[in-house]
Coordinates of C-alpha atoms and ligand atoms in Angstrom, one line a residue:
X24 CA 0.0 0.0 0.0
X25 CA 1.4 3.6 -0.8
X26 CA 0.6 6.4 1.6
X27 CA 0.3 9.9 -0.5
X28 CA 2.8 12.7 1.2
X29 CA 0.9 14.7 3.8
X30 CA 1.1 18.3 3.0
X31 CA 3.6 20.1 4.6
X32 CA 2.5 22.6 7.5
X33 CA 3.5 26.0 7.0
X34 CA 5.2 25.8 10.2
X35 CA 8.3 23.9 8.6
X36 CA 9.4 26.1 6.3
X37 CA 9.4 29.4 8.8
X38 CA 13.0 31.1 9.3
X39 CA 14.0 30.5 12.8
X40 CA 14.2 34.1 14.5
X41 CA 17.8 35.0 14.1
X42 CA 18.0 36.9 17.8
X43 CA 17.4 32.9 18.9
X44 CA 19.9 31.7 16.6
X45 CA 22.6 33.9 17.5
X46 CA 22.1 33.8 21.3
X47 CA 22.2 30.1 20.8
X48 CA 25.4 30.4 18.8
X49 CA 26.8 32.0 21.7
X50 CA 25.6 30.0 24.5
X51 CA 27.6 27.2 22.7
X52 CA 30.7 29.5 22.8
X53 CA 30.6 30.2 26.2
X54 CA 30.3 26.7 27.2
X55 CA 33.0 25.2 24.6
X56 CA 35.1 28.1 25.7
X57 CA 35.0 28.3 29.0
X58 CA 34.9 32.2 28.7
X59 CA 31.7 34.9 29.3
X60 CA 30.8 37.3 26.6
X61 CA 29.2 40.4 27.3
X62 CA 25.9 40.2 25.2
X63 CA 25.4 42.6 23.4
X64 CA 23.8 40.5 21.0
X65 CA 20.4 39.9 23.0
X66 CA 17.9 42.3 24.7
X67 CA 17.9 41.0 28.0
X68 CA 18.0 44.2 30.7
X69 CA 20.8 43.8 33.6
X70 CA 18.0 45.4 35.9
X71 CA 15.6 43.1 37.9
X72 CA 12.0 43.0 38.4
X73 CA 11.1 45.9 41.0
X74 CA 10.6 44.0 44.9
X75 CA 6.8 45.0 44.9
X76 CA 6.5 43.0 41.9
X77 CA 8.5 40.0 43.4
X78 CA 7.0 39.9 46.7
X79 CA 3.5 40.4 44.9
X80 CA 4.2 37.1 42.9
X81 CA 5.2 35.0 45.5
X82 CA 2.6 36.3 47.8
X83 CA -0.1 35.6 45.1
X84 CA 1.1 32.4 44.7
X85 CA 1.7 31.7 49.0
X86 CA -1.9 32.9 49.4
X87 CA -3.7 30.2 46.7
X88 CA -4.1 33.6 43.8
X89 CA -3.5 30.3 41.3
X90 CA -6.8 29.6 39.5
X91 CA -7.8 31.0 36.0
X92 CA -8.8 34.6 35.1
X93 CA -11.4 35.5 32.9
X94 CA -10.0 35.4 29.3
X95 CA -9.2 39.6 29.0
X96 CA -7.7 39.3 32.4
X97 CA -8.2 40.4 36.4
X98 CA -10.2 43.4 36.3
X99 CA -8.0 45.5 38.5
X100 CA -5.3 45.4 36.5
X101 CA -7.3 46.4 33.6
X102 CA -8.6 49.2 35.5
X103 CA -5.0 50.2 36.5
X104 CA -4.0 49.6 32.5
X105 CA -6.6 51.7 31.5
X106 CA -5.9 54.8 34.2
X107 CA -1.7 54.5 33.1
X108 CA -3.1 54.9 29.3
X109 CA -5.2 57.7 30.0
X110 CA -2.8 59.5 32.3
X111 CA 0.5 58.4 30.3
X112 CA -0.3 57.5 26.9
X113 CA -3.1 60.1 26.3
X114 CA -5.4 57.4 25.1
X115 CA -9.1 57.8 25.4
X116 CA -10.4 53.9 26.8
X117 CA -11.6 52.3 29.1
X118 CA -10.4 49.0 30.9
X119 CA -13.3 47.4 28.8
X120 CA -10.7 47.4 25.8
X121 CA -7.7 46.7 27.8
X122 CA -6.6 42.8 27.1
X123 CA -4.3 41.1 29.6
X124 CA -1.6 39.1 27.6
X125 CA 1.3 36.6 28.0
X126 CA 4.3 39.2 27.1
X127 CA 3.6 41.6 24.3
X128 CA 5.1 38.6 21.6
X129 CA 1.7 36.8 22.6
X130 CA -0.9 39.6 22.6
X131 CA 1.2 40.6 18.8
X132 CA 0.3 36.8 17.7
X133 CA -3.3 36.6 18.8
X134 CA -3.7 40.7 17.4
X135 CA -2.8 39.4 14.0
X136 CA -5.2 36.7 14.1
X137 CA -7.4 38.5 15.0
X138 CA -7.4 41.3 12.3
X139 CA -6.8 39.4 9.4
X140 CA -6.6 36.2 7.2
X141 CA -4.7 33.7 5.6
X142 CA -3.9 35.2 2.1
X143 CA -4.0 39.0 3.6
X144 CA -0.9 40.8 3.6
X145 CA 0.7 42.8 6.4
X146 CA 3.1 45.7 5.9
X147 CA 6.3 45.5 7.8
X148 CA 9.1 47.5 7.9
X149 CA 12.1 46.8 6.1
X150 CA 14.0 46.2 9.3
X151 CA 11.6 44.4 11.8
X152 CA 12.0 42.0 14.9
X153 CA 12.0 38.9 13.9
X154 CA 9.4 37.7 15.7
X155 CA 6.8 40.2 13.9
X156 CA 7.4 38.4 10.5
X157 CA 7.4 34.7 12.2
X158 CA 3.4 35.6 13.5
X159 CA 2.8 36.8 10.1
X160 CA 4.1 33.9 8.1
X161 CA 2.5 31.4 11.0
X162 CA -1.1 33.2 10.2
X163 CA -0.8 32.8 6.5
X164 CA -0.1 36.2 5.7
X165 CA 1.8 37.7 3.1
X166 CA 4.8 40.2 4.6
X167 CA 4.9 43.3 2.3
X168 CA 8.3 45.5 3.3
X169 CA 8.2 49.2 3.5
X170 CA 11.3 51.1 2.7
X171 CA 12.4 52.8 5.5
X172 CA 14.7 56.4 4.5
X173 CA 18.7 57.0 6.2
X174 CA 17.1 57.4 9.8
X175 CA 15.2 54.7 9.8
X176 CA 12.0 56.4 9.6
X177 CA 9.4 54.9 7.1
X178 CA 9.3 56.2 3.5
X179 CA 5.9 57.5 3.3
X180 CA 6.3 57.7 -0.6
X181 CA 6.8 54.1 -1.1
X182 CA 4.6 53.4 1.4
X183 CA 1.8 54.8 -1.0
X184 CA 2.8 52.9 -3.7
X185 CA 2.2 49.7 -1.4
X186 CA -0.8 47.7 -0.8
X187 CA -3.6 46.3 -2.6
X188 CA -6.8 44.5 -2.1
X189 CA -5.8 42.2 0.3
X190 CA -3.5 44.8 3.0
X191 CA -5.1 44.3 6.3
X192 CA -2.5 45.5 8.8
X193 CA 0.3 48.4 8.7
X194 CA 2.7 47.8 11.6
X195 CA 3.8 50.1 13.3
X196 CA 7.3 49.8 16.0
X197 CA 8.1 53.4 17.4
X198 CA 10.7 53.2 19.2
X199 CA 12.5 50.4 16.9
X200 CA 13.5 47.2 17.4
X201 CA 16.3 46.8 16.0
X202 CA 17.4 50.2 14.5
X203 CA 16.5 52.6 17.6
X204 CA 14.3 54.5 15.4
X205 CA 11.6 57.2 17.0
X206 CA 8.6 58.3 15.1
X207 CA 8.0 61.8 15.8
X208 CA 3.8 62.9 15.9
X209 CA 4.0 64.6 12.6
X210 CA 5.1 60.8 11.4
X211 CA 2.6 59.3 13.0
X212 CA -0.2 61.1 12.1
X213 CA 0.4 60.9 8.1
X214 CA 0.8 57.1 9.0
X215 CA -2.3 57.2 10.8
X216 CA -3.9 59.0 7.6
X217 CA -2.7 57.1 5.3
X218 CA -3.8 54.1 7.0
X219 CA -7.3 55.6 6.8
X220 CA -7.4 56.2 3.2
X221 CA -6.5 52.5 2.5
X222 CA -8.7 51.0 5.0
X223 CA -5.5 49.5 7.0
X224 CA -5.7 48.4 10.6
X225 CA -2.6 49.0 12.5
X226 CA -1.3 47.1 15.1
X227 CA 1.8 49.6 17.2
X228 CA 4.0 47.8 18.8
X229 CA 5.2 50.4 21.8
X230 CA 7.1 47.7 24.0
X231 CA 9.7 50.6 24.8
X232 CA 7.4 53.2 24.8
X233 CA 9.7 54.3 28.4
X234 CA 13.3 54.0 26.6
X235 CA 12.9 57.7 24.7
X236 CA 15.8 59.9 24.8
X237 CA 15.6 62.4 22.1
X238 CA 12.0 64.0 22.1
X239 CA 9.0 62.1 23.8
X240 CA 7.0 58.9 22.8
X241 CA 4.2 59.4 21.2
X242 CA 1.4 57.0 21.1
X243 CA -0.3 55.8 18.4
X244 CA -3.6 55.7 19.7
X245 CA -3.3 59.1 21.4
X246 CA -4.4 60.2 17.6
X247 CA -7.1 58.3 17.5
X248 CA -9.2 60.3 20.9
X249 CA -12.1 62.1 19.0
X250 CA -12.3 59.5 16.4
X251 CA -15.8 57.4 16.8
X252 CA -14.5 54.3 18.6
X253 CA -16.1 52.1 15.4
X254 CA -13.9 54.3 12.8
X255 CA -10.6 53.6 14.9
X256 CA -8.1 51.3 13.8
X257 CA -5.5 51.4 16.3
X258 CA -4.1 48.7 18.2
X259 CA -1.6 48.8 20.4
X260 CA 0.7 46.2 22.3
X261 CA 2.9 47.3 25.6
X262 CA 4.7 44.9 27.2
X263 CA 5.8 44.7 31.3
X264 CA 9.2 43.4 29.8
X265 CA 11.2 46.2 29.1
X266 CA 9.9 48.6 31.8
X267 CA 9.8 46.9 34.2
X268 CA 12.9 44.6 33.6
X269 CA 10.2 41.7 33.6
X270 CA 11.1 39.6 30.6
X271 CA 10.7 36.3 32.1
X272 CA 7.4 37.0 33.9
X273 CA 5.6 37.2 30.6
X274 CA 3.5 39.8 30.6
X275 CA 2.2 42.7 27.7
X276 CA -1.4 44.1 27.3
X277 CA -2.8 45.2 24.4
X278 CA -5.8 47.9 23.6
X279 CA -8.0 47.2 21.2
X280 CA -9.4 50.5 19.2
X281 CA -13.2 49.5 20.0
X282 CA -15.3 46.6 21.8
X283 CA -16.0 44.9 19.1
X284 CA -12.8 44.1 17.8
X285 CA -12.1 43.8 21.7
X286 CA -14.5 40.5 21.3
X287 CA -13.0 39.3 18.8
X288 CA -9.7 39.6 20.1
X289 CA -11.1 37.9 23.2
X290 CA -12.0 34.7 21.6
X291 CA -8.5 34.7 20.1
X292 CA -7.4 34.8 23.6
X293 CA -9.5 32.3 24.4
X294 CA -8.5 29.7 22.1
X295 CA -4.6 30.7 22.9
X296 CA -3.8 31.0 26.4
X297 CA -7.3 30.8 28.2
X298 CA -5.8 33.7 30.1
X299 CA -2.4 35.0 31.5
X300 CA -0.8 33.7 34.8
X301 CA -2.9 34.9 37.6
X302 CA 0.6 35.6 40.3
X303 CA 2.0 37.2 36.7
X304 CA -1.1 39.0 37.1
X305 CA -1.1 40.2 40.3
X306 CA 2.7 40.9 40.0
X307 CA 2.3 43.4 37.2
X308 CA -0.7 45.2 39.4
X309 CA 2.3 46.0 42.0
X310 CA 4.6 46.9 39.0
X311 CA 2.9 50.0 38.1
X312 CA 3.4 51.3 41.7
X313 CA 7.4 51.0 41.1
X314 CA 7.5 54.5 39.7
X315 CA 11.0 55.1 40.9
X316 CA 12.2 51.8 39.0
X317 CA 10.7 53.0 36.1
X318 CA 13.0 55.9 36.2
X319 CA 16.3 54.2 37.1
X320 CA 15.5 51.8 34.7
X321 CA 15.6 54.6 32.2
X322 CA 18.6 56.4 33.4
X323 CA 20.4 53.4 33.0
X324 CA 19.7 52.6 29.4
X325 CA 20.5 56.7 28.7
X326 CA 24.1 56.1 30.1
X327 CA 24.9 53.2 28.4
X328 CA 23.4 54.7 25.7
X329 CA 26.2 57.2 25.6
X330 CA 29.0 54.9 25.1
X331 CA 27.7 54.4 21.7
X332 CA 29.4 57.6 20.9
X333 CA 32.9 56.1 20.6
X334 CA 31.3 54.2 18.0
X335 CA 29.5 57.5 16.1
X336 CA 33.0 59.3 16.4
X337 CA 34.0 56.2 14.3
X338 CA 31.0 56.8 11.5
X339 CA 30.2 52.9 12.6
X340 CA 26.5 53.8 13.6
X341 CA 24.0 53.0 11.0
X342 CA 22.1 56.2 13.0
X343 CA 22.2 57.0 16.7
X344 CA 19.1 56.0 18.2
X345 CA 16.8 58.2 19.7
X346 CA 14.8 55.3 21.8
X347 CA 14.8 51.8 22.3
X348 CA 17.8 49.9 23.3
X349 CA 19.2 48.7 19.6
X350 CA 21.0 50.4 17.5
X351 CA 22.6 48.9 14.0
X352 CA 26.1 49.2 13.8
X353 CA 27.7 49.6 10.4
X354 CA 30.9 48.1 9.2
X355 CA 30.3 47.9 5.6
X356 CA 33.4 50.2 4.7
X357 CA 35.2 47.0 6.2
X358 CA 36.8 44.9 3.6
X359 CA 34.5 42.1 5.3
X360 CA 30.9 40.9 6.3
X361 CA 28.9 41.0 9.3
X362 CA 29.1 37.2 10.3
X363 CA 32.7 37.3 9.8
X364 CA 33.0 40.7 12.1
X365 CA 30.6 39.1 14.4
X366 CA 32.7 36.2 14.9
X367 CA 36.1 38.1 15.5
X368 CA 34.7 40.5 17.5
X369 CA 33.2 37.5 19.7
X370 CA 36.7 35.1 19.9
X371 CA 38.9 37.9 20.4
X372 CA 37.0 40.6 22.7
X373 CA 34.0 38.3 23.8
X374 CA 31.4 40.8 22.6
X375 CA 28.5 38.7 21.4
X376 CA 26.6 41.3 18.5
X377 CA 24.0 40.1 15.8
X378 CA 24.5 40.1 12.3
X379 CA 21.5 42.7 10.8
X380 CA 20.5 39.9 7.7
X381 CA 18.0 38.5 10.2
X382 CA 16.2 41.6 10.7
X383 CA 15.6 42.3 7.7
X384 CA 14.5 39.2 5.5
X385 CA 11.8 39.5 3.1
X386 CA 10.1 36.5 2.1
X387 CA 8.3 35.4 -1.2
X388 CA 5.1 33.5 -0.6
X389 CA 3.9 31.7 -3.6
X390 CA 0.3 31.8 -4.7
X391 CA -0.5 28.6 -3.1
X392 CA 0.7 30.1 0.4
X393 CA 3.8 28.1 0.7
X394 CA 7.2 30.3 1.2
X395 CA 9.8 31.1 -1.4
X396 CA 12.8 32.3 -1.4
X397 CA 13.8 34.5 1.4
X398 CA 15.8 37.5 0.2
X399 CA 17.1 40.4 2.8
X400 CA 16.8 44.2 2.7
X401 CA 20.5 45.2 0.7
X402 CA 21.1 47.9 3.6
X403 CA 21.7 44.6 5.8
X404 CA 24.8 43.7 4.6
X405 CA 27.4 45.0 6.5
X406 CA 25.1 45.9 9.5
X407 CA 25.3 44.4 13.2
X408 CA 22.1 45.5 16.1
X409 CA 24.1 46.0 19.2
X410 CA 22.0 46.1 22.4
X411 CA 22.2 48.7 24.8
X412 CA 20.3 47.6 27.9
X413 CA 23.4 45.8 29.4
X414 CA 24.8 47.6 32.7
X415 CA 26.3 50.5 31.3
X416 CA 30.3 50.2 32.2
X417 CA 30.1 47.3 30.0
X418 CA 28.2 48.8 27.0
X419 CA 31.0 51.6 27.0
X420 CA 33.2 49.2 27.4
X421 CA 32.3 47.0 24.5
X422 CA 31.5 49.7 22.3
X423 CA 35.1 50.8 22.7
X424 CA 36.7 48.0 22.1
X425 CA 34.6 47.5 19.4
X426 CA 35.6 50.8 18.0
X427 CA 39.3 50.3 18.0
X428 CA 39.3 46.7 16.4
X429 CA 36.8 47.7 13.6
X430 CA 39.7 50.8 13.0
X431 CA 42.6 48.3 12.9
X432 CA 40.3 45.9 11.1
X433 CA 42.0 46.4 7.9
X434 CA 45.6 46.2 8.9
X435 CA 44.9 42.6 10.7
X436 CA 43.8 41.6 7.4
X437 CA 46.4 42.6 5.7
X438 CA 48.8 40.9 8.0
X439 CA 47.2 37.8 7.8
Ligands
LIG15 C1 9.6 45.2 19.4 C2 9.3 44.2 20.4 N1 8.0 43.9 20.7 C3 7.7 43.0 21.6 C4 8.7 42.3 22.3 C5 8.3 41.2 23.2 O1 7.9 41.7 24.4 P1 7.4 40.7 25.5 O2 8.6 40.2 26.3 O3 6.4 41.4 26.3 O4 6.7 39.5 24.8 C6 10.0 42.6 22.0 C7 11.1 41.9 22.7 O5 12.2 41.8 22.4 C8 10.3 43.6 21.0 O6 11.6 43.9 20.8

């Protein structure tokens, strides 16, 4: 008897996410090695969770706070969501649209779901986390790339050339992940217009909405307060993760532009997670207390932030970011490629950076929805995203080192 081939899920044929590839890369260096890189290559903050958010966890859990929530989430912390985005974010909601999610990366998955379908396409920017083109691809979309212009900033003339029938989402990552990119309100807006014209929902990814340092963030939705809630078409993600130092905890919200879509993105939720962990939960509710966190937090991204200028004295900055805690360093006057940097850098200075071709890959989807070749946006080449978040003696101290070998870079070569 012959069995017939099953089809292929789509699943198999998605690029891993290069930030997962690298950092494994360099987990297996450190242990065949012996030695300890400073890792610049990942996101991870050096600051912890604040102690109210701790204690808040453990107590939740001590004290039996372990059973399910409803699906959106405990209502408290909705409440408390919704008075933060009124107060900071100059949003116009209630906690009736505020969702409760596992980390902004799940509330991003179940968003897209929820707004669109297999065969839409979603417009990414040219440089994107990885992870925002992995929940595309898993959904069935197709990823259209905007250009983005010298800053980073998106092209708003290409832009309007993009789209079609089938574009369902714009996305939106102010401040950028990974080229430190901040979208001014003037930006916004004629993103928020154009989007209107086309019919586009946008999804704004604002998971370091508290890492501005030149200018202040603006938020997406703040544009949308005396729009009827049915004719909005915001929706945003925030994440506990960055702020608050809280990667591990998992924990993001999202806001969903009206009730309706709200539902919808409540089944979604539904049929994901059933809801987010309840001590999670109560830990983020004593999170947004830590004020004082919030700002050392801040401070010490901003001064590790400056030892990136040894690297702009060097004209190896792609651009110097204004928010966020990437930047994309540039090499490509080196007679040599990013992987190649990327590995030197690592074996002889133990400064772990990523290679920028993962950030920027643009796949072809065929017409029957399987995935074609995967090309990259040209800009890549040559580019590494450093991250800044590290404690900030060892940014500076990396970034100077990293400085002087690019500048002798060409001389090793040569006596090799
Ligand atoms: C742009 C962006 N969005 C979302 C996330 C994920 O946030 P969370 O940890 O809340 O899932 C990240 C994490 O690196 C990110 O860079």
């Amino acid at each position: 008897m012959t069995t017939e081939a099953l089809p292929t899920p789509r699943a198999t044929s998605l690029p891993p996410s290069s930030v997962h590839a690298v950092f494994r890369s360099v987990n297996a260096w450190e242990r065949r090695t012996g030695r300890k890189a400073a890792r610049l290559d990942v996101g991870e903050p050096h600051f912890p969770p604040p102690g109210a958010a701790v204690e808040a966890l453990a107590k939740a859990a001590r004290d039996g706070h372990t059973g399910y929530t409803s699906a959106e989430g405990m209502s408290t912390l909705r409440e408390a969501l919704a008075a933060k985005l009124v107060e900071n974010n100059a949003h116009d909601t209630g906690a009736d649209r505020v969702y409760i999610c596992a980390g902004a990366a799940q509330g991003l998955t179940a968003l897209i779901q929820s707004l669109a379908d297999p065969g839409d396409e979603i417009l990414l920017p040219a440089f994107h986390w990885p992870i925002h083109l992995q929940q595309s691809l898993l959904t069935g979309l197709r990823p259209v790339s905007y250009p983005l212009d010298d800053q980073f900033r998106p092209d708003l003339d290409a832009l309007r050339r993009l789209g079609g029938e089938r574009t369902r989402i714009l996305l939106v990552n102010s401040p950028s992940n990974p080229t430190g990119a901040v979208y001014d309100r003037q930006l916004l807006r004629e993103l928020w217009e154009l989007a209107e014209q086309r019919n586009w929902q946008i999804i704004s990814d604002e998971a370091y909405e508290d890492f501005v340092f030149e200018g202040a963030h603006v938020s997406l939705g703040s544009l949308e307060r005396n729009v009827p809630p049915a004719r909005r078409r915001v929706s945003t993600v925030f994440s506990f993760s960055k702020t608050y130092g809280m990667t591990g905890y998992r924990l993001g919200y999202v806001v969903t532009p009206d009730v309706a879509r709200g539902a919808t993105f409540q089944v979604v939720q539904e049929a994901s997670i059933l809801s987010s962990p309840t001590p999670v939960q109560h830990a983020g509710l004593a999170a947004l207390e830590s004020t004082a966190e919030v700002r050392s937090n801040r401070e010490s991204v901003r001064a590790a932030r400056e030892g990136l200028r040894a690297l702009d004295r060097e004209s190896l900055l792609a651009a110097f970011p204004s928010g966020g805690w990437f930047a994309l360093l540039d090499i490509s006057s080196l007679a040599t490629d990013a992987e190649t940097f990327a590995a030197a850098v690592l074996d002889e200075h133990a400064i772990a950076l990523a290679p920028a071709h993962g950030f920027a890959l643009r796949p072809t989807v065929r017409t029957d929805g399987s995935l074609g070749p995967m090309a990259s946006d040209p800009r890549a080449a040559g580019h590494l995203r450093l991250a800044f978040c590290g404690q900030p003696a060892t940014v500076h101290d990396a970034a100077k080192k990293v400085a002087s070998f690019a500048r002798t870079w060409s001389e090793r070569e040569h006596v090799r």
